[in-house]
Amino acid sequence: MVTFSQSDIDALGARAEAMVKSLGTISAEPDRLVRLFLTPEHRRAADRVADWMREVGLEISEDALGTVRGRYRAAGEDAGQNTAKRLLIGSHIDTVIDAGMYDGPFGVIAGILAVEHFAKGGRRLPFGIDVLAFGDEEGSRFPATLASSSACAGIFKPENLQLADRNGVTLADAITAYGKSPADISAAAYAREEAAAYVEVHIEQGPVLETRNQPLGVVTAIIGQTYLNIEFLGEAGHAGTVPMLLRRDALAGAAEAMLLGETLARDTKGEVVATVGRIAVAPGATNVIPANVVVIFDIRSGSEAGRARLVDALKSGVRAIADKRHLGLTITSTREVATTPCHPAVQDGFASAIGALGAEPLRLGSGAGHDGQAMARLCPIGMLFVRCRGGISHNPMEYTSPRDLGVAVAALIGFIERFDPGTLG
Ligand SMILES: [Zn+2]
């Protein structure tokens, strides 16, 4: 097992930060970071990543959705051969609109720097490594997400080719404009026996690690999610003439529902979180009693049972509120994503690599979605989280210190050294 001095870690961190900043300059707009799937910016970022991969000795290929793969052959595997099991290490190089620089790119960079550690010493491992740079994690261009990792996992939905972006360009047309062919998407899929595991290093995008004063965390699961679309139907009326007791105010009902959701989630003591980030009020005039209000609850938990319990309690509570206030009610679930557990052996591998660096291997759930949700359909997955300042993400203020970046790369190297496909069952 390699040991890292503080200056080794600082050197890794400085390189990682320089690479993050380099990708951060590739944007569709001069004043903010915007890098969408299958755009000229995606092309430029993919080319830069491929150059880095080549420099550290990886063999490059690119699939029909523009995912860049850098392959590090296993011991005894000849060039162009594909005989060994592979550890897949990936993340995404697309961004949200007005993004930070770390969300996604750092995971790809960590993979490249970790493989460089082995390549530099000419050390081949009993398994191959593929570093993957996906282009569609954020879903900022098309009304679907994880196209790239779904293709690698062999679960790409061909009907998504007809989805159009804001300008009416379909995914199929965008793939062609990128110089690829939709007909080749199926060739992007890994065979099950080929993929030993998928791991991803990612900034936490939340405040837990910072609060606990730890640079790294082991992800236990990518948490499941329900969107509940709740519509209250009341009656519009004059804000001056209709007496309070005769009103059917849809917004007052929605407000009660929102507070109920907050109370129910708080009562789970951290197991479930529930948010309303958007409401629509009609007719939406100062002097008119609201007749129609839609609130969308975003409910997430690492526990399938916990999320189901909260959804049930919220639905029955909302029905009672609507009855009491004589409001019409429709409840629709518009999104159901199951929890994706991280494999216990992968978690333990990250935990022991973190422990070897003298940090505490804290375990936590991921409240955000990730490519691992698609890759889990192919093979066992795991994630390593890195502390980010203030838990801020999807924001140009996003920041992780170079020292934490360095520790994360060192932990990934330690994970690879301990990795044994045989323990994954
Ligand atoms: Zn991300």
Short mmCIF file of C-alpha atoms and ligand atoms in Angstrom, two decimals:
data_model
loop_
_atom_site.label_atom_id
_atom_site.label_comp_id
_atom_site.label_asym_id
_atom_site.label_seq_id
_atom_site.Cartn_x
_atom_site.Cartn_y
_atom_site.Cartn_z
CA MET A 1 0.00 0.00 0.00
CA VAL A 2 1.28 3.42 -0.91
CA THR A 3 1.47 6.10 1.77
CA PHE A 4 1.07 9.76 0.97
CA SER A 5 2.96 12.62 2.56
CA GLN A 6 1.22 15.95 2.98
CA SER A 7 3.30 17.34 0.11
CA ASP A 8 2.22 14.44 -2.18
CA ILE A 9 -1.40 15.26 -1.36
CA ASP A 10 -0.89 18.97 -1.91
CA ALA A 11 0.75 18.27 -5.28
CA LEU A 12 -2.21 16.09 -6.34
CA GLY A 13 -4.62 18.78 -5.13
CA ALA A 14 -2.85 21.54 -7.02
CA ARG A 15 -2.97 19.56 -10.25
CA ALA A 16 -6.61 18.64 -9.74
CA GLU A 17 -7.53 22.26 -9.08
CA ALA A 18 -5.68 23.46 -12.20
CA MET A 19 -7.53 20.88 -14.30
CA VAL A 20 -10.91 21.79 -12.76
CA LYS A 21 -10.23 25.44 -13.58
CA SER A 22 -9.12 24.57 -17.10
CA LEU A 23 -12.43 22.81 -17.83
CA GLY A 24 -14.24 25.65 -16.07
CA THR A 25 -13.18 28.03 -18.86
CA ILE A 26 -15.08 26.02 -21.50
CA SER A 27 -18.51 27.62 -21.61
CA ALA A 28 -21.18 28.65 -24.11
CA GLU A 29 -21.35 32.07 -22.42
CA PRO A 30 -18.55 34.45 -21.47
CA ASP A 31 -19.88 35.46 -18.06
CA ARG A 32 -21.18 32.22 -16.64
CA LEU A 33 -20.50 28.50 -16.94
CA VAL A 34 -22.94 26.74 -19.28
CA ARG A 35 -21.86 23.48 -20.89
CA LEU A 36 -24.71 21.43 -22.27
CA PHE A 37 -24.89 17.93 -23.73
CA LEU A 38 -23.77 17.52 -27.37
CA THR A 39 -22.89 21.17 -27.92
CA PRO A 40 -19.63 22.68 -29.24
CA GLU A 41 -18.63 23.24 -25.57
CA HIS A 42 -19.20 19.57 -24.80
CA ARG A 43 -16.92 18.77 -27.79
CA ARG A 44 -14.15 21.06 -26.50
CA ALA A 45 -14.37 19.72 -22.95
CA ALA A 46 -14.36 16.12 -24.22
CA ASP A 47 -11.27 16.84 -26.34
CA ARG A 48 -9.43 18.34 -23.37
CA VAL A 49 -10.33 15.37 -21.17
CA ALA A 50 -9.20 12.97 -23.93
CA ASP A 51 -5.85 14.83 -24.19
CA TRP A 52 -5.31 14.44 -20.43
CA MET A 53 -6.22 10.75 -20.61
CA ARG A 54 -3.77 10.20 -23.47
CA GLU A 55 -1.01 12.00 -21.57
CA VAL A 56 -1.30 9.60 -18.63
CA GLY A 57 -1.26 6.58 -20.95
CA LEU A 58 -4.94 5.68 -21.38
CA GLU A 59 -6.32 4.34 -24.66
CA ILE A 60 -9.14 6.63 -25.82
CA SER A 61 -12.45 5.88 -27.45
CA GLU A 62 -15.74 7.74 -27.66
CA ASP A 63 -19.23 6.26 -27.93
CA ALA A 64 -22.31 7.43 -29.84
CA LEU A 65 -23.37 9.78 -27.01
CA GLY A 66 -19.94 11.38 -26.78
CA THR A 67 -18.85 9.60 -23.58
CA VAL A 68 -15.06 9.64 -23.53
CA ARG A 69 -13.48 6.39 -22.29
CA GLY A 70 -9.89 6.12 -21.25
CA ARG A 71 -8.83 2.51 -20.88
CA TYR A 72 -6.02 1.27 -18.64
CA ARG A 73 -5.31 -2.31 -19.53
CA ALA A 74 -5.08 -5.06 -16.94
CA ALA A 75 -1.91 -7.02 -16.33
CA GLY A 76 -1.46 -9.48 -19.19
CA GLU A 77 -4.09 -7.82 -21.38
CA ASP A 78 -2.81 -6.81 -24.81
CA ALA A 79 -3.70 -3.56 -26.58
CA GLY A 80 -7.14 -3.74 -28.17
CA GLN A 81 -7.98 -6.85 -26.15
CA ASN A 82 -10.89 -6.94 -23.82
CA THR A 83 -10.46 -9.93 -21.61
CA ALA A 84 -10.23 -8.61 -18.04
CA LYS A 85 -12.88 -7.35 -15.66
CA ARG A 86 -12.87 -3.56 -15.46
CA LEU A 87 -13.34 -1.08 -12.66
CA LEU A 88 -15.30 1.84 -14.14
CA ILE A 89 -14.52 5.28 -12.69
CA GLY A 90 -16.63 8.12 -14.00
CA SER A 91 -18.49 11.35 -13.65
CA HIS A 92 -19.94 14.01 -15.96
CA ILE A 93 -18.61 17.02 -17.85
CA ASP A 94 -21.94 18.69 -18.63
CA THR A 95 -23.17 21.45 -16.31
CA VAL A 96 -26.30 23.19 -15.16
CA ILE A 97 -26.86 26.76 -16.35
CA ASP A 98 -24.67 29.17 -14.36
CA ALA A 99 -22.79 26.27 -12.83
CA GLY A 100 -19.86 25.83 -10.50
CA MET A 101 -16.68 24.21 -11.79
CA TYR A 102 -16.41 21.17 -9.51
CA ASP A 103 -19.72 19.33 -9.91
CA GLY A 104 -18.85 16.50 -12.32
CA PRO A 105 -15.47 17.42 -13.80
CA PHE A 106 -13.63 16.72 -10.56
CA GLY A 107 -14.78 13.08 -10.61
CA VAL A 108 -13.37 12.57 -14.11
CA ILE A 109 -10.14 14.36 -13.16
CA ALA A 110 -9.78 12.28 -9.98
CA GLY A 111 -10.04 9.13 -12.12
CA ILE A 112 -7.36 10.37 -14.52
CA LEU A 113 -4.96 11.37 -11.73
CA ALA A 114 -5.52 8.09 -9.87
CA VAL A 115 -4.72 6.01 -12.96
CA GLU A 116 -1.68 8.18 -13.61
CA HIS A 117 -0.36 7.10 -10.22
CA PHE A 118 -0.27 3.47 -11.41
CA ALA A 119 0.74 4.22 -15.01
CA LYS A 120 3.72 6.32 -13.90
CA GLY A 121 5.17 3.35 -12.06
CA GLY A 122 4.34 1.06 -14.99
CA ARG A 123 2.16 -0.93 -12.59
CA ARG A 124 -0.61 -3.03 -14.14
CA LEU A 125 -3.41 -4.33 -11.93
CA PRO A 126 -5.29 -7.65 -11.99
CA PHE A 127 -8.28 -5.74 -13.42
CA GLY A 128 -8.61 -3.08 -16.09
CA ILE A 129 -9.78 0.48 -15.40
CA ASP A 130 -11.97 2.59 -17.66
CA VAL A 131 -12.26 6.30 -16.83
CA LEU A 132 -15.55 7.62 -18.20
CA ALA A 133 -16.52 11.23 -18.91
CA PHE A 134 -20.30 11.31 -19.33
CA GLY A 135 -22.05 14.24 -21.01
CA ASP A 136 -25.64 14.11 -19.79
CA GLU A 137 -25.99 13.99 -16.03
CA GLU A 138 -27.62 17.35 -15.33
CA GLY A 139 -30.40 17.03 -17.91
CA SER A 140 -30.01 20.75 -18.68
CA ARG A 141 -30.62 20.40 -22.41
CA PHE A 142 -33.22 17.66 -22.97
CA PRO A 143 -36.18 16.84 -20.71
CA ALA A 144 -34.56 13.58 -19.61
CA THR A 145 -31.28 12.78 -17.98
CA LEU A 146 -28.52 10.14 -17.65
CA ALA A 147 -28.60 9.31 -21.39
CA SER A 148 -24.82 8.76 -21.42
CA SER A 149 -24.59 6.45 -18.43
CA SER A 150 -27.82 4.67 -19.45
CA ALA A 151 -26.18 3.82 -22.78
CA CYS A 152 -23.11 2.41 -20.98
CA ALA A 153 -25.38 0.41 -18.68
CA GLY A 154 -27.37 -0.91 -21.65
CA ILE A 155 -30.65 0.68 -20.51
CA PHE A 156 -30.88 3.64 -22.92
CA LYS A 157 -34.51 4.23 -23.95
CA PRO A 158 -34.70 4.67 -27.76
CA GLU A 159 -37.93 6.71 -27.39
CA ASN A 160 -35.83 9.46 -25.75
CA LEU A 161 -34.25 10.12 -29.17
CA GLN A 162 -37.38 12.08 -30.05
CA LEU A 163 -37.17 14.42 -27.03
CA ALA A 164 -36.48 18.00 -28.11
CA ASP A 165 -34.48 20.79 -26.48
CA ARG A 166 -35.74 24.39 -26.07
CA ASN A 167 -34.96 25.08 -29.76
CA GLY A 168 -36.85 22.04 -31.05
CA VAL A 169 -33.68 20.05 -31.79
CA THR A 170 -34.28 16.38 -31.03
CA LEU A 171 -31.73 14.23 -29.23
CA ALA A 172 -31.39 12.18 -32.45
CA ASP A 173 -30.53 15.33 -34.45
CA ALA A 174 -28.11 16.54 -31.78
CA ILE A 175 -26.27 13.21 -31.87
CA THR A 176 -25.95 13.47 -35.66
CA ALA A 177 -24.79 17.09 -35.43
CA TYR A 178 -22.14 15.92 -32.93
CA GLY A 179 -20.82 13.60 -35.65
CA LYS A 180 -22.24 10.39 -34.17
CA SER A 181 -25.02 7.99 -35.09
CA PRO A 182 -28.01 6.95 -32.94
CA ALA A 183 -27.62 3.50 -34.52
CA ASP A 184 -24.38 3.05 -32.57
CA ILE A 185 -25.86 3.68 -29.10
CA SER A 186 -26.35 -0.01 -28.34
CA ALA A 187 -22.60 -0.58 -28.92
CA ALA A 188 -21.87 1.72 -25.95
CA ALA A 189 -23.19 -0.87 -23.48
CA TYR A 190 -20.80 -2.85 -21.32
CA ALA A 191 -21.29 -6.57 -20.99
CA ARG A 192 -22.28 -7.55 -17.45
CA GLU A 193 -19.32 -9.88 -17.01
CA GLU A 194 -16.99 -7.07 -18.11
CA ALA A 195 -18.02 -4.45 -15.54
CA ALA A 196 -16.76 -5.26 -12.03
CA ALA A 197 -18.03 -2.05 -10.41
CA TYR A 198 -18.69 1.63 -11.08
CA VAL A 199 -17.33 4.23 -8.69
CA GLU A 200 -17.58 8.00 -8.70
CA VAL A 201 -15.88 10.78 -6.76
CA HIS A 202 -18.11 13.83 -6.44
CA ILE A 203 -18.41 16.96 -4.35
CA GLU A 204 -20.99 16.45 -1.62
CA GLN A 205 -23.29 19.32 -2.71
CA GLY A 206 -24.49 19.51 0.89
CA PRO A 207 -23.14 20.64 4.28
CA VAL A 208 -22.73 17.36 6.21
CA LEU A 209 -18.98 16.84 5.76
CA GLU A 210 -18.21 20.48 6.48
CA THR A 211 -20.36 20.36 9.62
CA ARG A 212 -18.57 17.20 10.76
CA ASN A 213 -15.17 18.67 9.88
CA GLN A 214 -14.23 15.78 7.58
CA PRO A 215 -12.83 16.03 4.03
CA LEU A 216 -14.39 12.80 2.70
CA GLY A 217 -17.45 10.64 3.11
CA VAL A 218 -18.59 7.22 1.94
CA VAL A 219 -21.96 7.29 0.21
CA THR A 220 -24.39 4.64 1.45
CA ALA A 221 -27.09 5.17 -1.20
CA ILE A 222 -28.31 7.61 -3.80
CA ILE A 223 -31.62 8.46 -2.26
CA GLY A 224 -35.02 7.86 -3.80
CA GLN A 225 -37.39 10.62 -4.74
CA THR A 226 -41.11 11.28 -5.18
CA TYR A 227 -42.67 14.33 -6.77
CA LEU A 228 -46.24 14.87 -5.60
CA ASN A 229 -48.21 17.32 -7.62
CA ILE A 230 -51.07 18.56 -5.41
CA GLU A 231 -53.79 20.74 -6.87
CA PHE A 232 -56.38 22.53 -4.73
CA LEU A 233 -59.56 23.83 -6.35
CA GLY A 234 -61.42 26.58 -4.53
CA GLU A 235 -63.52 29.48 -5.72
CA ALA A 236 -62.37 32.89 -6.90
CA GLY A 237 -64.09 35.82 -5.28
CA HIS A 238 -63.80 39.50 -4.38
CA ALA A 239 -61.18 40.08 -1.68
CA GLY A 240 -63.35 42.80 -0.18
CA THR A 241 -66.87 41.42 -0.28
CA VAL A 242 -66.72 37.67 0.44
CA PRO A 243 -66.82 37.04 4.23
CA MET A 244 -63.99 34.92 5.64
CA LEU A 245 -66.24 32.05 6.69
CA LEU A 246 -67.76 31.70 3.22
CA ARG A 247 -64.48 31.49 1.35
CA ARG A 248 -62.95 28.48 -0.40
CA ASP A 249 -59.40 29.77 -0.58
CA ALA A 250 -57.16 27.30 -2.44
CA LEU A 251 -53.94 29.03 -1.39
CA ALA A 252 -54.78 28.93 2.33
CA GLY A 253 -55.35 25.16 1.92
CA ALA A 254 -52.03 24.80 0.09
CA ALA A 255 -50.24 26.73 2.82
CA GLU A 256 -51.60 24.32 5.43
CA ALA A 257 -50.45 21.39 3.29
CA MET A 258 -46.96 22.84 3.01
CA LEU A 259 -46.66 23.23 6.78
CA LEU A 260 -47.96 19.69 7.24
CA GLY A 261 -45.24 18.40 4.86
CA GLU A 262 -42.60 20.27 6.82
CA THR A 263 -43.83 18.92 10.16
CA LEU A 264 -44.05 15.33 8.91
CA ALA A 265 -40.51 15.49 7.48
CA ARG A 266 -39.09 17.08 10.65
CA ASP A 267 -40.69 14.33 12.71
CA THR A 268 -38.64 11.71 10.81
CA LYS A 269 -35.51 13.20 12.41
CA GLY A 270 -33.45 13.26 9.24
CA GLU A 271 -34.76 10.13 7.53
CA VAL A 272 -36.91 12.00 5.00
CA VAL A 273 -36.70 15.52 3.58
CA ALA A 274 -39.65 17.28 1.93
CA THR A 275 -39.55 20.53 -0.01
CA VAL A 276 -41.96 22.74 -1.89
CA GLY A 277 -39.91 24.92 -4.21
CA ARG A 278 -42.62 25.92 -6.59
CA ILE A 279 -46.25 26.88 -6.35
CA ALA A 280 -48.63 28.19 -8.99
CA VAL A 281 -51.49 30.44 -7.92
CA ALA A 282 -54.45 31.33 -10.15
CA PRO A 283 -55.80 33.80 -10.93
CA GLY A 284 -52.87 35.36 -9.03
CA ALA A 285 -54.26 38.82 -8.40
CA THR A 286 -53.87 40.80 -5.18
CA ASN A 287 -57.61 41.44 -4.82
CA VAL A 288 -58.93 38.00 -5.81
CA ILE A 289 -59.35 34.96 -3.56
CA PRO A 290 -57.12 32.22 -5.07
CA ALA A 291 -59.21 29.64 -6.94
CA ASN A 292 -56.63 27.17 -8.08
CA VAL A 293 -53.25 26.36 -6.55
CA VAL A 294 -50.71 23.72 -7.49
CA VAL A 295 -47.89 22.84 -5.10
CA ILE A 296 -45.20 20.31 -5.98
CA PHE A 297 -43.63 18.37 -3.12
CA ASP A 298 -40.14 16.96 -3.67
CA ILE A 299 -39.76 14.15 -1.12
CA ARG A 300 -36.48 12.26 -0.71
CA SER A 301 -35.10 9.57 1.55
CA GLY A 302 -32.44 6.89 1.68
CA SER A 303 -35.14 4.60 3.06
CA GLU A 304 -37.82 3.37 0.65
CA ALA A 305 -40.12 2.58 3.58
CA GLY A 306 -39.55 5.98 5.19
CA ARG A 307 -40.37 7.82 1.98
CA ALA A 308 -43.48 5.69 1.41
CA ARG A 309 -44.69 6.37 4.98
CA LEU A 310 -44.28 10.11 4.59
CA VAL A 311 -45.99 10.15 1.18
CA ASP A 312 -48.97 8.23 2.63
CA ALA A 313 -49.23 10.48 5.68
CA LEU A 314 -49.01 13.60 3.54
CA LYS A 315 -51.68 12.38 1.14
CA SER A 316 -54.17 11.58 3.89
CA GLY A 317 -53.42 14.83 5.72
CA VAL A 318 -53.92 16.82 2.53
CA ARG A 319 -57.24 15.07 1.92
CA ALA A 320 -58.39 16.09 5.40
CA ILE A 321 -57.33 19.70 4.77
CA ALA A 322 -59.25 19.79 1.48
CA ASP A 323 -62.38 18.27 3.12
CA LYS A 324 -62.32 20.73 6.01
CA ARG A 325 -61.98 23.67 3.63
CA HIS A 326 -64.42 22.34 1.01
CA LEU A 327 -61.74 22.38 -1.66
CA GLY A 328 -61.45 20.13 -4.69
CA LEU A 329 -58.27 18.09 -4.75
CA THR A 330 -56.16 16.08 -7.18
CA ILE A 331 -52.91 14.37 -6.21
CA THR A 332 -50.59 13.04 -8.91
CA SER A 333 -47.20 11.48 -8.52
CA THR A 334 -45.09 12.85 -11.38
CA ARG A 335 -41.77 11.26 -10.45
CA GLU A 336 -40.82 8.06 -8.63
CA VAL A 337 -37.15 7.18 -8.40
CA ALA A 338 -36.17 4.24 -6.22
CA THR A 339 -33.23 4.44 -3.81
CA THR A 340 -29.99 3.11 -5.32
CA PRO A 341 -27.89 1.45 -2.63
CA CYS A 342 -24.09 1.53 -2.83
CA HIS A 343 -22.52 -1.94 -2.61
CA PRO A 344 -21.31 -2.70 0.95
CA ALA A 345 -17.91 -3.99 -0.27
CA VAL A 346 -17.37 -0.81 -2.32
CA GLN A 347 -18.36 1.28 0.71
CA ASP A 348 -15.91 -0.65 2.89
CA GLY A 349 -13.15 -0.19 0.30
CA PHE A 350 -13.61 3.58 0.37
CA ALA A 351 -13.89 3.56 4.17
CA SER A 352 -10.58 1.76 4.62
CA ALA A 353 -8.86 4.02 2.07
CA ILE A 354 -10.13 7.07 3.99
CA GLY A 355 -9.08 5.58 7.33
CA ALA A 356 -5.58 4.92 5.96
CA LEU A 357 -5.29 8.64 5.24
CA GLY A 358 -6.06 9.46 8.86
CA ALA A 359 -9.57 10.77 8.25
CA GLU A 360 -12.84 9.50 9.67
CA PRO A 361 -14.80 7.37 7.17
CA LEU A 362 -18.12 9.07 7.69
CA ARG A 363 -21.09 7.45 5.90
CA LEU A 364 -23.87 9.52 4.36
CA GLY A 365 -26.61 9.33 1.75
CA SER A 366 -26.58 11.31 -1.49
CA GLY A 367 -29.55 13.65 -1.72
CA ALA A 368 -28.69 14.49 -5.32
CA GLY A 369 -29.04 12.21 -8.35
CA HIS A 370 -25.95 10.80 -10.08
CA ASP A 371 -24.87 8.64 -13.02
CA GLY A 372 -24.53 5.76 -10.54
CA GLN A 373 -28.34 5.43 -10.62
CA ALA A 374 -28.06 4.23 -14.23
CA MET A 375 -24.78 2.32 -13.74
CA ALA A 376 -26.31 0.36 -10.83
CA ARG A 377 -28.43 -1.47 -13.40
CA LEU A 378 -25.16 -2.84 -14.83
CA CYS A 379 -22.93 -3.54 -11.83
CA PRO A 380 -22.29 -2.74 -8.14
CA ILE A 381 -21.69 0.97 -7.54
CA GLY A 382 -20.15 3.22 -4.92
CA MET A 383 -19.40 6.89 -4.40
CA LEU A 384 -16.89 8.97 -2.50
CA PHE A 385 -18.03 12.44 -1.44
CA VAL A 386 -15.71 15.41 -1.01
CA ARG A 387 -16.42 18.35 1.28
CA CYS A 388 -17.48 21.55 -0.49
CA ARG A 389 -17.61 24.99 1.07
CA GLY A 390 -20.93 25.84 2.66
CA GLY A 391 -22.48 22.81 0.94
CA ILE A 392 -23.03 25.15 -2.01
CA SER A 393 -23.46 23.65 -5.48
CA HIS A 394 -25.19 24.37 -8.80
CA ASN A 395 -23.86 27.86 -8.23
CA PRO A 396 -20.69 29.68 -9.38
CA MET A 397 -19.74 29.94 -5.65
CA GLU A 398 -19.12 26.17 -5.58
CA TYR A 399 -15.67 25.50 -4.07
CA THR A 400 -13.57 22.66 -2.72
CA SER A 401 -10.10 23.37 -1.34
CA PRO A 402 -7.11 21.96 -3.27
CA ARG A 403 -6.12 20.04 -0.16
CA ASP A 404 -9.50 18.25 -0.07
CA LEU A 405 -9.21 17.53 -3.81
CA GLY A 406 -5.80 16.00 -3.16
CA VAL A 407 -7.07 13.86 -0.28
CA ALA A 408 -9.92 12.63 -2.49
CA VAL A 409 -7.53 11.56 -5.26
CA ALA A 410 -5.32 9.82 -2.68
CA ALA A 411 -8.37 7.99 -1.29
CA LEU A 412 -9.37 6.88 -4.80
CA ILE A 413 -5.84 5.54 -5.34
CA GLY A 414 -6.08 3.70 -2.00
CA PHE A 415 -9.48 2.32 -3.03
CA ILE A 416 -8.06 1.01 -6.34
CA GLU A 417 -5.17 -0.64 -4.50
CA ARG A 418 -7.62 -2.46 -2.24
CA PHE A 419 -10.11 -3.27 -4.99
CA ASP A 420 -10.82 -6.94 -5.56
CA PRO A 421 -13.61 -7.79 -8.04
CA GLY A 422 -13.91 -11.15 -6.28
CA THR A 423 -15.45 -9.56 -3.14
CA LEU A 424 -18.41 -8.11 -5.00
CA GLY A 425 -20.31 -11.38 -5.50
ZN ZN B 1 -22.81 16.20 -10.59
#
